[in-house]
XYZ file of N, CA and C in Angstrom:
294
model
N 109.079 6.456 14.731
C 109.386 6.491 13.223
C 110.600 5.590 13.022
N 110.549 5.036 11.912
C 111.662 3.967 11.625
C 112.555 4.629 10.570
N 114.022 4.582 10.914
C 115.011 5.258 10.258
C 115.755 4.247 9.334
N 116.370 4.561 7.993
C 117.089 3.705 7.396
C 118.350 3.463 8.164
N 119.069 2.389 7.830
C 120.462 1.977 8.524
C 121.512 2.411 7.517
N 121.460 3.690 7.324
C 122.524 4.240 6.529
C 122.931 5.578 7.195
N 123.947 6.256 6.584
C 124.505 7.597 7.044
C 123.372 8.523 6.994
N 122.670 8.729 5.879
C 121.445 9.767 5.800
C 120.491 9.428 6.832
N 120.129 8.092 7.171
C 119.069 7.862 8.023
C 119.654 8.283 9.528
N 121.035 8.090 9.758
C 121.465 8.373 10.923
C 121.511 9.964 11.247
N 121.765 10.600 10.189
C 121.621 12.047 10.181
C 120.299 12.597 10.624
N 119.324 11.819 9.757
C 117.926 12.360 10.151
C 117.674 12.068 11.537
N 117.894 10.876 12.040
C 117.673 10.384 13.367
C 118.319 11.468 14.572
N 119.672 11.836 14.220
C 120.228 12.831 15.006
C 119.325 14.116 15.092
N 119.182 14.658 13.958
C 118.271 16.050 13.902
C 116.961 15.704 14.714
N 116.230 14.694 14.518
C 114.954 14.518 15.150
C 115.126 14.100 16.583
N 116.251 14.153 17.214
C 116.598 13.906 18.602
C 116.179 12.380 18.941
N 116.396 11.518 18.111
C 116.036 10.105 18.345
C 117.233 9.292 18.766
N 118.566 9.910 18.761
C 119.869 8.997 19.025
C 120.058 8.605 20.411
N 120.673 7.687 20.717
C 121.087 7.427 22.164
C 122.104 8.408 22.544
N 122.506 8.416 23.909
C 123.728 9.145 24.231
C 124.854 8.953 23.466
N 125.146 7.708 23.294
C 126.339 7.526 22.568
C 126.022 6.189 21.434
N 125.982 6.748 20.029
C 125.611 5.764 19.059
C 126.543 6.003 17.818
N 126.750 4.840 17.038
C 127.704 5.025 15.972
C 126.970 4.612 14.698
N 127.270 4.933 13.517
C 126.853 4.273 12.267
C 128.008 4.591 11.119
N 128.724 3.698 10.826
C 129.718 3.865 9.817
C 130.687 4.765 10.353
N 130.827 5.879 9.531
C 131.827 6.913 10.163
C 131.374 8.021 10.661
N 130.050 7.922 10.970
C 129.327 8.958 12.028
C 129.116 8.460 13.283
N 129.408 9.113 14.331
C 129.134 9.028 15.607
C 128.480 10.119 16.283
N 127.769 9.671 17.339
C 127.021 10.791 18.071
C 127.200 10.629 19.598
N 127.753 11.782 20.281
C 127.944 11.620 21.732
C 127.139 12.766 22.403
N 126.156 12.555 23.103
C 125.215 13.599 23.673
C 124.584 14.266 22.548
N 124.872 15.695 22.489
C 124.192 16.440 21.380
C 125.203 16.842 20.325
N 126.167 16.113 20.241
C 127.263 16.485 19.230
C 127.553 15.261 18.366
N 127.536 15.622 16.790
C 127.585 14.636 15.870
C 129.011 14.765 15.345
N 129.728 13.580 15.184
C 131.174 13.589 14.666
C 131.238 12.855 13.356
N 131.982 13.187 12.543
C 132.396 12.525 11.254
C 133.992 12.160 11.233
N 134.325 10.938 11.390
C 135.696 10.567 11.579
C 136.430 11.416 12.764
N 135.810 11.404 14.003
C 136.361 12.214 15.097
C 136.518 13.771 15.042
N 135.777 14.096 13.786
C 135.763 15.690 13.607
C 134.128 16.233 13.826
N 134.263 17.184 14.833
C 132.958 17.624 15.112
C 132.293 18.285 14.052
N 131.069 17.995 13.574
C 130.279 18.666 12.404
C 129.006 19.234 12.901
N 128.492 18.811 13.752
C 127.195 19.566 14.133
C 126.952 19.452 15.765
N 126.318 20.483 16.325
C 125.846 20.414 17.776
C 124.283 20.764 17.765
N 123.522 19.772 18.480
C 121.986 19.959 18.419
C 121.692 20.865 19.457
N 122.449 21.002 20.505
C 122.114 22.077 21.724
C 122.288 23.575 20.959
N 123.313 23.618 20.300
C 123.642 25.093 19.667
C 122.914 25.198 18.517
N 122.552 24.209 17.972
C 121.795 24.376 16.622
C 122.709 24.746 15.552
N 123.939 24.170 15.429
C 125.132 24.740 14.652
C 125.601 23.639 13.889
N 126.046 24.058 12.604
C 126.842 23.106 11.815
C 128.231 23.781 11.634
N 129.178 22.900 11.880
C 130.600 23.445 11.704
C 131.072 22.895 10.403
N 131.183 23.979 9.580
C 131.631 23.815 8.148
C 132.969 23.862 8.030
N 133.737 22.653 7.435
C 135.178 22.770 7.369
C 135.419 21.904 6.287
N 136.411 21.966 5.661
C 136.919 21.304 4.473
C 138.055 20.399 4.832
N 137.573 19.064 5.238
C 138.629 18.076 5.748
C 138.661 16.893 4.651
N 137.769 16.239 4.307
C 137.461 15.216 3.485
C 136.085 15.255 2.782
N 136.127 14.458 1.599
C 134.820 14.479 0.728
C 133.844 13.940 1.528
N 133.943 12.657 2.352
C 132.927 12.174 3.120
C 132.456 13.226 4.093
N 133.305 13.824 4.802
C 132.853 14.820 5.836
C 132.045 15.963 5.140
N 132.459 16.441 4.057
C 131.787 17.447 3.272
C 130.363 17.129 2.813
N 130.204 15.830 2.531
C 128.791 15.271 2.129
C 127.901 15.107 3.307
N 128.630 14.760 4.413
C 127.722 14.725 5.787
C 127.254 16.160 6.214
N 128.188 17.111 6.113
C 127.843 18.400 6.370
C 126.642 19.076 5.371
N 126.932 18.820 4.106
C 125.870 19.169 3.076
C 124.600 18.757 3.550
N 124.438 17.420 3.835
C 123.277 16.559 4.064
C 122.492 17.254 5.375
N 123.268 17.556 6.423
C 122.756 18.144 7.645
C 122.269 19.660 7.278
N 122.858 20.409 6.474
C 122.656 21.803 5.964
C 121.271 21.610 5.283
N 121.099 20.625 4.370
C 119.865 20.708 3.655
C 118.762 20.209 4.392
N 118.631 19.372 5.346
C 117.660 18.922 5.960
C 117.259 19.424 7.538
N 118.171 20.544 7.690
C 117.924 21.091 9.088
C 117.799 22.721 8.862
N 117.656 23.199 10.022
C 117.431 24.896 9.815
C 118.812 25.388 10.899
N 119.753 24.488 11.017
C 120.805 24.988 11.979
C 121.579 25.906 11.197
N 122.347 26.854 11.949
C 123.182 27.811 11.401
C 124.437 27.378 11.026
N 125.091 27.770 10.205
C 126.404 27.229 9.558
C 127.559 28.259 10.031
N 128.512 27.548 10.758
C 129.623 28.350 11.276
C 130.767 27.733 10.579
N 131.498 28.709 9.759
C 132.665 28.377 9.145
C 133.757 28.223 9.988
N 134.557 27.014 9.865
C 135.561 26.700 10.797
C 136.835 26.298 10.027
N 137.946 26.098 10.983
C 139.121 25.732 10.361
C 139.742 24.517 11.288
N 140.010 23.270 10.567
C 140.188 22.270 11.513
C 141.912 21.990 11.519
N 142.266 21.738 12.814
C 143.727 21.377 13.012
C 143.832 20.076 13.617
N 144.635 19.129 13.081
C 144.804 18.032 13.605
C 146.151 18.036 14.657
N 145.651 17.729 15.915
C 146.770 17.773 16.883
C 147.263 16.434 17.215
N 146.896 15.388 16.394
C 147.627 14.112 16.619
C 146.779 13.264 17.644
N 146.016 13.955 18.636
C 145.145 13.110 19.462
C 143.760 13.442 19.074
N 143.431 14.367 18.191
C 142.062 14.698 17.857
C 142.258 16.089 17.058
N 141.053 16.397 16.871
C 140.895 17.678 15.953
C 140.601 18.948 16.777
N 141.030 19.926 16.496
C 140.826 21.306 17.114
C 140.033 22.109 16.134
N 138.916 22.574 16.473
C 138.122 23.675 15.529
C 138.330 24.941 15.894
N 138.575 26.075 15.065
C 138.587 27.334 15.294
C 137.528 28.082 14.390
N 136.614 29.085 15.003
C 135.834 29.636 14.253
C 136.640 30.762 13.337
N 136.257 30.715 12.109
C 137.089 31.648 11.075
C 137.065 33.166 11.394
N 135.759 33.451 11.901
C 135.577 34.932 11.954
C 136.049 35.383 13.345
N 135.882 34.623 14.431
C 136.315 35.083 15.695
C 137.838 34.585 16.149
N 138.003 33.490 15.448
C 139.345 32.623 15.805
C 139.447 32.057 17.271
N 138.075 31.900 17.606
C 137.953 31.088 18.989
C 137.851 29.550 18.741
N 138.276 29.011 19.778
C 138.155 27.372 19.789
C 136.883 27.192 19.995
N 136.263 26.023 19.109
C 134.945 25.576 19.569
C 135.092 24.150 20.249
N 134.339 24.042 21.381
C 134.353 22.952 22.263
C 133.076 22.190 21.972
């Protein structure tokens, strides 16, 4: 299947498990089974989870697109910027997401 060379096409490619182990498209990147938007983890293919956090407009649009076209469960999270990267915490259990 041929995918568009846009962020939406990249998200569809990620959900359909057609991405390489490491692949990038604009602000999105995929490493293994994890999808990142600006170095912020937003989806995990292995756990079938979407990590919903309010960080930026673009990241919110990416999360919305994934939730519309997939059947992944949505996990509400809080993002903390540690200077080296982002740490996500589950809002309900307060556990760190890796």
